[in-house]
CSV table of C-alpha atoms and ligand atoms in Angstrom, one decimal:
chain,number,residue,atom,x,y,z
A,1,UNK,CA,-11.4,-23.8,39.0
A,2,UNK,CA,-8.2,-22.9,37.1
A,3,UNK,CA,-8.1,-19.9,34.8
A,4,UNK,CA,-8.2,-20.7,31.1
A,5,UNK,CA,-5.1,-20.1,29.1
A,6,UNK,CA,-5.0,-16.5,28.0
A,7,UNK,CA,-4.7,-15.4,24.3
A,8,UNK,CA,-5.5,-12.2,22.4
A,9,UNK,CA,-5.3,-10.4,19.2
A,10,UNK,CA,-3.9,-6.8,19.2
A,11,UNK,CA,-5.0,-4.3,16.5
A,12,UNK,CA,-6.5,-0.9,15.9
A,13,UNK,CA,-9.3,-1.2,15.0
A,14,UNK,CA,-9.9,-4.8,16.1
A,15,UNK,CA,-13.6,-5.1,17.1
A,16,UNK,CA,-14.5,-7.1,13.9
A,17,UNK,CA,-11.5,-9.4,14.0
A,18,UNK,CA,-12.3,-13.0,13.1
A,19,UNK,CA,-9.4,-14.3,15.1
A,20,UNK,CA,-11.2,-15.0,18.4
A,21,UNK,CA,-13.8,-17.1,16.5
A,22,UNK,CA,-11.1,-19.0,14.7
A,23,UNK,CA,-9.0,-19.8,17.7
A,24,UNK,CA,-12.0,-20.8,19.8
A,25,UNK,CA,-13.1,-23.1,17.0
A,26,UNK,CA,-9.7,-24.7,16.8
A,27,UNK,CA,-9.6,-25.1,20.6
A,28,UNK,CA,-12.9,-26.9,20.6
A,29,UNK,CA,-11.4,-29.5,18.2
A,30,UNK,CA,-9.1,-30.6,21.1
A,31,UNK,CA,-11.2,-29.7,24.1
A,32,UNK,CA,-8.7,-27.0,25.1
A,33,UNK,CA,-10.0,-24.4,27.6
A,34,UNK,CA,-8.8,-21.0,26.4
A,35,UNK,CA,-9.8,-17.4,26.6
A,36,UNK,CA,-9.1,-15.4,23.4
A,37,UNK,CA,-10.0,-11.7,23.3
A,38,UNK,CA,-9.4,-8.6,21.2
A,39,UNK,CA,-7.3,-5.8,22.6
A,40,UNK,CA,-7.7,-2.5,20.8
A,41,UNK,CA,-4.5,-0.5,21.4
A,42,UNK,CA,-3.6,2.8,19.7
A,43,UNK,CA,-0.1,2.8,18.3
A,44,UNK,CA,1.4,4.7,21.2
A,45,UNK,CA,-0.2,2.4,23.7
A,46,UNK,CA,0.7,-0.8,22.0
A,47,UNK,CA,4.0,-1.6,23.8
A,48,UNK,CA,2.5,-1.1,27.3
A,49,UNK,CA,-0.6,-3.1,26.4
A,50,UNK,CA,1.6,-6.0,25.3
A,51,UNK,CA,3.6,-5.8,28.4
A,52,UNK,CA,0.5,-5.8,30.6
A,53,UNK,CA,-1.1,-8.7,28.7
A,54,UNK,CA,2.0,-10.9,29.0
A,55,UNK,CA,2.8,-9.8,32.5
A,56,UNK,CA,-0.1,-9.3,34.9
A,57,UNK,CA,-2.5,-10.7,32.3
A,58,UNK,CA,-0.6,-14.0,32.2
A,59,UNK,CA,-0.9,-14.0,28.4
A,60,UNK,CA,0.5,-17.1,26.6
A,61,UNK,CA,0.4,-15.8,23.1
A,62,UNK,CA,-1.0,-13.1,20.9
A,63,UNK,CA,-1.8,-12.4,17.3
A,64,UNK,CA,-0.9,-9.0,16.0
A,65,UNK,CA,-2.6,-7.2,13.1
A,66,UNK,CA,-2.7,-3.7,11.6
A,67,UNK,CA,-1.1,-1.3,12.5
A,68,UNK,CA,1.1,-3.1,15.0
A,69,UNK,CA,3.0,-5.8,13.1
A,70,UNK,CA,6.3,-3.8,12.8
A,71,UNK,CA,6.1,-2.7,16.4
A,72,UNK,CA,5.5,-6.3,17.6
A,73,UNK,CA,8.6,-7.3,15.7
A,74,UNK,CA,10.6,-4.5,17.3
A,75,UNK,CA,9.6,-5.1,20.9
A,76,UNK,CA,10.2,-8.9,20.9
A,77,UNK,CA,13.3,-10.4,22.6
A,78,UNK,CA,13.9,-12.9,19.9
A,79,UNK,CA,12.7,-13.3,16.3
A,80,UNK,CA,12.3,-16.2,13.9
A,81,UNK,CA,13.8,-16.1,10.4
A,82,UNK,CA,10.3,-15.6,8.9
A,83,UNK,CA,9.7,-12.6,11.1
A,84,UNK,CA,13.2,-11.2,10.5
A,85,UNK,CA,12.8,-11.4,6.7
A,86,UNK,CA,9.5,-9.6,6.9
A,87,UNK,CA,10.5,-7.1,9.5
A,88,UNK,CA,7.1,-7.7,11.0
A,89,UNK,CA,5.4,-10.2,13.3
A,90,UNK,CA,1.8,-11.4,13.4
A,91,UNK,CA,2.5,-13.8,16.4
A,92,UNK,CA,4.0,-13.1,19.8
A,93,UNK,CA,4.6,-16.0,22.2
A,94,UNK,CA,5.7,-15.9,25.8
A,95,UNK,CA,8.6,-18.1,26.3
A,96,UNK,CA,9.0,-20.1,29.6
A,97,UNK,CA,11.5,-17.6,30.9
A,98,UNK,CA,9.1,-14.7,30.3
A,99,UNK,CA,10.8,-13.3,27.2
A,100,UNK,CA,8.8,-12.7,24.0
A,101,UNK,CA,9.3,-14.4,20.7
A,102,UNK,CA,8.1,-12.9,17.4
A,103,UNK,CA,7.1,-15.0,14.5
A,104,UNK,CA,5.5,-14.3,11.1
A,105,UNK,CA,3.2,-17.0,9.8
A,106,UNK,CA,1.7,-15.0,6.9
A,107,UNK,CA,4.0,-16.3,4.1
A,108,UNK,CA,3.6,-19.9,5.0
A,109,UNK,CA,-0.2,-19.4,5.3
A,110,UNK,CA,-0.5,-17.9,1.8
A,111,UNK,CA,1.5,-20.7,0.2
A,112,UNK,CA,-0.6,-23.4,2.0
A,113,UNK,CA,-3.8,-21.7,1.0
A,114,UNK,CA,-2.7,-21.6,-2.6
A,115,UNK,CA,-1.2,-25.1,-2.8
A,116,UNK,CA,-3.3,-27.2,-0.3
A,117,UNK,CA,-6.7,-25.5,-0.4
A,118,UNK,CA,-6.7,-24.2,-4.0
A,119,UNK,CA,-4.6,-27.1,-5.3
A,120,UNK,CA,-2.1,-24.9,-7.2
A,121,UNK,CA,1.4,-26.0,-8.0
A,122,UNK,CA,3.4,-22.8,-7.9
A,123,UNK,CA,6.4,-24.2,-9.6
A,124,UNK,CA,6.9,-22.7,-13.0
A,125,UNK,CA,4.6,-19.8,-12.4
A,126,UNK,CA,5.6,-16.2,-13.3
A,127,UNK,CA,4.4,-14.3,-10.3
A,128,UNK,CA,3.7,-10.6,-9.9
A,129,UNK,CA,3.7,-9.2,-6.4
A,130,UNK,CA,2.0,-5.8,-6.0
A,131,UNK,CA,3.4,-4.0,-2.9
A,132,UNK,CA,6.6,-4.0,-0.9
A,133,UNK,CA,5.4,-3.2,2.6
A,134,UNK,CA,5.2,-5.5,5.6
A,135,UNK,CA,2.6,-7.8,4.1
A,136,UNK,CA,4.5,-8.1,0.8
A,137,UNK,CA,7.8,-8.8,2.6
A,138,UNK,CA,6.1,-11.5,4.6
A,139,UNK,CA,4.9,-13.4,1.5
A,140,UNK,CA,7.7,-12.7,-1.0
A,141,UNK,CA,10.2,-15.3,0.3
A,142,UNK,CA,7.5,-17.9,0.7
A,143,UNK,CA,6.4,-17.5,-2.9
A,144,UNK,CA,10.0,-17.7,-4.0
A,145,UNK,CA,10.7,-20.8,-1.9
A,146,UNK,CA,7.5,-22.4,-3.1
A,147,UNK,CA,9.2,-22.5,-6.5
A,148,UNK,CA,7.7,-19.7,-8.6
A,149,UNK,CA,9.8,-19.4,-11.8
A,150,UNK,CA,10.0,-15.7,-11.6
A,151,UNK,CA,8.9,-13.1,-9.0
A,152,UNK,CA,8.4,-9.6,-10.3
A,153,UNK,CA,7.9,-7.0,-7.5
A,154,UNK,CA,6.2,-3.8,-8.3
A,155,UNK,CA,5.6,-1.1,-5.8
A,156,UNK,CA,4.3,2.5,-6.0
A,157,UNK,CA,7.5,3.6,-4.4
A,158,UNK,CA,10.2,1.8,-6.3
A,159,UNK,CA,12.9,1.9,-3.6
A,160,UNK,CA,11.0,-0.5,-1.3
A,161,UNK,CA,10.5,-3.0,-4.2
A,162,UNK,CA,14.3,-2.8,-4.9
A,163,UNK,CA,15.1,-3.3,-1.3
A,164,UNK,CA,12.9,-6.4,-1.1
A,165,UNK,CA,14.3,-7.9,-4.3
A,166,UNK,CA,17.9,-7.2,-3.1
A,167,UNK,CA,17.2,-8.8,0.3
A,168,UNK,CA,16.0,-12.0,-1.5
A,169,UNK,CA,19.1,-11.8,-3.6
A,170,UNK,CA,18.2,-14.0,-6.5
A,171,UNK,CA,18.5,-11.6,-9.5
A,172,UNK,CA,17.9,-14.3,-12.0
A,173,UNK,CA,14.4,-15.0,-10.7
A,174,UNK,CA,13.4,-12.0,-8.6
A,175,UNK,CA,13.2,-8.6,-10.2
A,176,UNK,CA,11.5,-5.3,-9.9
A,177,UNK,CA,9.6,-3.1,-12.4
A,178,UNK,CA,8.1,0.4,-12.1
A,179,UNK,CA,4.4,0.8,-11.3
A,180,UNK,CA,4.2,3.2,-14.3
A,181,UNK,CA,5.3,0.4,-16.6
A,182,UNK,CA,2.6,-2.1,-15.5
A,183,UNK,CA,1.0,-1.9,-19.0
A,184,UNK,CA,4.3,-2.9,-20.7
A,185,UNK,CA,5.5,-5.8,-18.7
A,186,UNK,CA,3.5,-8.6,-20.2
A,187,UNK,CA,1.3,-11.1,-18.4
A,188,UNK,CA,1.6,-13.2,-15.2
A,189,UNK,CA,0.2,-16.6,-14.1
A,190,UNK,CA,-0.1,-15.5,-10.4
A,191,UNK,CA,-0.8,-11.9,-9.3
A,192,UNK,CA,-0.8,-11.2,-5.6
A,193,UNK,CA,-2.1,-7.9,-4.2
A,194,UNK,CA,-0.2,-7.2,-1.1
A,195,UNK,CA,-0.8,-3.5,-1.0
A,196,UNK,CA,-2.8,-1.9,1.8
A,197,UNK,CA,-4.9,0.2,-0.7
A,198,UNK,CA,-8.1,-1.9,-0.2
A,199,UNK,CA,-7.8,-1.8,3.6
A,200,UNK,CA,-7.3,2.0,3.4
A,201,UNK,CA,-10.4,2.3,1.2
A,202,UNK,CA,-8.3,3.3,-1.8
A,203,UNK,CA,-8.2,1.7,-5.2
A,204,UNK,CA,-5.9,1.7,-8.2
A,205,UNK,CA,-6.2,1.0,-11.8
A,206,UNK,CA,-4.3,-1.9,-13.3
A,207,UNK,CA,-4.1,-2.9,-17.0
A,208,UNK,CA,-6.1,-5.9,-18.0
A,209,UNK,CA,-3.0,-7.2,-19.9
A,210,UNK,CA,-1.4,-8.3,-16.7
A,211,UNK,CA,-3.6,-11.4,-16.2
A,212,UNK,CA,-2.5,-14.3,-18.4
A,213,UNK,CA,-5.4,-16.6,-19.6
A,214,UNK,CA,-4.8,-19.1,-16.8
A,215,UNK,CA,-4.0,-16.5,-14.2
A,216,UNK,CA,-4.6,-16.9,-10.5
A,217,UNK,CA,-5.3,-13.6,-8.8
A,218,UNK,CA,-5.1,-13.4,-5.0
A,219,UNK,CA,-5.7,-10.5,-2.6
A,220,UNK,CA,-4.2,-10.9,0.8
A,221,UNK,CA,-7.2,-9.0,2.2
A,222,UNK,CA,-10.8,-10.2,2.5
A,223,UNK,CA,-14.2,-8.7,2.7
A,224,UNK,CA,-14.5,-5.1,1.6
A,225,UNK,CA,-10.7,-4.6,1.4
A,226,UNK,CA,-10.5,-7.2,-1.4
A,227,UNK,CA,-13.5,-6.2,-3.5
A,228,UNK,CA,-11.8,-3.8,-5.9
A,229,UNK,CA,-8.8,-6.0,-6.8
A,230,UNK,CA,-10.9,-9.1,-7.2
A,231,UNK,CA,-13.4,-7.2,-9.4
A,232,UNK,CA,-10.5,-6.1,-11.6
A,233,UNK,CA,-9.2,-9.7,-11.8
A,234,UNK,CA,-12.6,-11.1,-12.9
A,235,UNK,CA,-12.9,-8.4,-15.6
A,236,UNK,CA,-9.3,-9.1,-16.7
A,237,UNK,CA,-10.4,-12.7,-17.3
A,238,UNK,CA,-8.4,-14.4,-14.5
A,239,UNK,CA,-9.2,-18.1,-14.2
A,240,UNK,CA,-9.1,-18.2,-10.5
A,241,UNK,CA,-9.8,-15.3,-8.1
A,242,UNK,CA,-9.2,-15.6,-4.4
A,243,UNK,CA,-9.4,-13.4,-1.3
A,244,UNK,CA,-7.2,-13.9,1.8
A,245,UNK,CA,-9.8,-15.6,4.0
A,246,UNK,CA,-8.1,-18.9,3.6
A,247,UNK,CA,-4.7,-17.3,4.4
A,248,UNK,CA,-6.2,-15.8,7.6
A,249,UNK,CA,-7.4,-19.2,8.8
A,250,UNK,CA,-4.0,-20.8,7.9
A,251,UNK,CA,-1.9,-18.2,9.7
A,252,UNK,CA,-4.1,-18.7,12.7
A,253,UNK,CA,-3.5,-22.5,12.5
A,254,UNK,CA,0.2,-21.9,12.5
A,255,UNK,CA,-0.1,-19.7,15.6
A,256,UNK,CA,-2.3,-22.3,17.3
A,257,UNK,CA,0.2,-25.1,16.6
A,258,UNK,CA,3.0,-22.9,18.0
A,259,UNK,CA,1.1,-22.3,21.2
A,260,UNK,CA,-0.6,-25.7,21.8
A,261,UNK,CA,1.6,-28.1,19.9
A,262,UNK,CA,-1.5,-29.4,18.0
A,263,UNK,CA,-2.4,-29.0,14.3
A,264,UNK,CA,-6.1,-27.9,14.0
A,265,UNK,CA,-8.3,-28.8,11.0
A,266,UNK,CA,-8.7,-25.6,9.1
A,267,UNK,CA,-11.2,-26.6,6.4
A,268,UNK,CA,-14.4,-26.7,8.6
A,269,UNK,CA,-13.5,-23.3,10.1
A,270,UNK,CA,-12.8,-21.9,6.7
A,271,UNK,CA,-16.0,-23.2,5.2
A,272,UNK,CA,-18.1,-21.8,8.0
A,273,UNK,CA,-16.5,-18.3,7.6
A,274,UNK,CA,-16.9,-18.5,3.9
A,275,UNK,CA,-20.6,-19.0,4.1
A,276,UNK,CA,-20.8,-15.8,6.2
A,277,UNK,CA,-18.3,-13.9,3.9
A,278,UNK,CA,-19.0,-15.1,0.4
B,301,LIG,P1,1.1,-3.6,5.2
B,301,LIG,O1,1.6,-4.1,6.5
B,301,LIG,O2,-0.3,-3.8,5.0
B,301,LIG,O3,2.0,-4.2,4.1
B,301,LIG,P2,2.6,-1.2,4.8
B,301,LIG,O4,3.9,-1.8,5.3
B,301,LIG,O5,2.3,0.2,5.2
B,301,LIG,O6,1.3,-2.0,5.2
B,301,LIG,O7,2.7,-1.3,3.2
B,301,LIG,C1,1.6,-0.8,2.4
B,301,LIG,C2,1.9,-1.2,1.0
B,301,LIG,O8,0.8,-0.9,0.2
B,301,LIG,C3,3.1,-0.5,0.4
B,301,LIG,O9,3.7,-1.3,-0.6
B,301,LIG,C4,2.4,0.7,-0.3
B,301,LIG,O10,3.1,1.3,-1.3
B,301,LIG,P3,4.2,2.5,-1.0
B,301,LIG,O11,5.4,1.8,-0.5
B,301,LIG,O12,4.4,3.1,-2.3
B,301,LIG,O13,3.5,3.4,0.0
B,301,LIG,C5,1.2,0.1,-0.8
B,301,LIG,N1,0.1,1.0,-1.1
B,301,LIG,C6,-0.7,1.6,-0.1
B,301,LIG,N2,-1.7,2.3,-0.7
B,301,LIG,C7,-1.5,2.2,-2.1
B,301,LIG,C8,-2.2,2.7,-3.2
B,301,LIG,N3,-3.3,3.5,-3.1
B,301,LIG,N4,-1.7,2.4,-4.4
B,301,LIG,C9,-0.7,1.6,-4.6
B,301,LIG,N5,0.0,1.0,-3.5
B,301,LIG,C10,-0.4,1.3,-2.3
């Protein structure tokens, strides 16, 4: 019997990752025989673990999550535009010649979750992006290209926000403000929390004035990591409040398509995860 195609997700910690379940569910839709496992690698061991997986391990593709997304980008032999813009990669693919290609599917996944699953037309929205780290960089261009009217980037350390806005280079639509000024910058139709505060078990205080009456508030995280921001959004009176579970499933679908050339149905997988993670 031939060995199933080998896939994995790298992270640290990684034991509770939903990615194996998602990829196996997608594979079942097409009768694809694959093995998908979690690989827990400490930061210093990440590069060797990747080399081993794609070498002797005959790995075809891997997802990459915290804290390795920047390292995955750095060690790849070639990088897509989405990965280069973000400076991080959540997908590594072994090319036929053995080289590794880095891609970032997070931005496209966020926009698809907002527009397709939650039926939102982003055009004309005034958007506020909280954070300017790897996750924020991955989604900023996608929000911009999806047609938000303005994108205001606010980060605790202002230099990173300025660098991101400069990189997008559309000063008439993309600007930065100081975190200290959040109570004086009016309200927004879309507020995206791309900070890692929730994942780190930290929280921050935001003024309720930020959420316009029809505001959509979205946390890129899910589960415990999203609780604090989503609770703030509800209290602030946001009309729609979403965690990043849909984005997680969508970014997995993009990786799946890249590796298998087939587009999986995301909705049944999303709905089954949602019932387990309300
Ligand atoms: P990720 O890959 O999750 O984006 P990252 O690149 O380390 O991780 O970026 C973390 C982001 O969360 C940064 O924008 C960081 O702000 P700083 O650049 O000022 O560090 C933001 N962040 C983390 N903890 C935060 C907190 N407690 N309050 C506000 N912002 C926070």
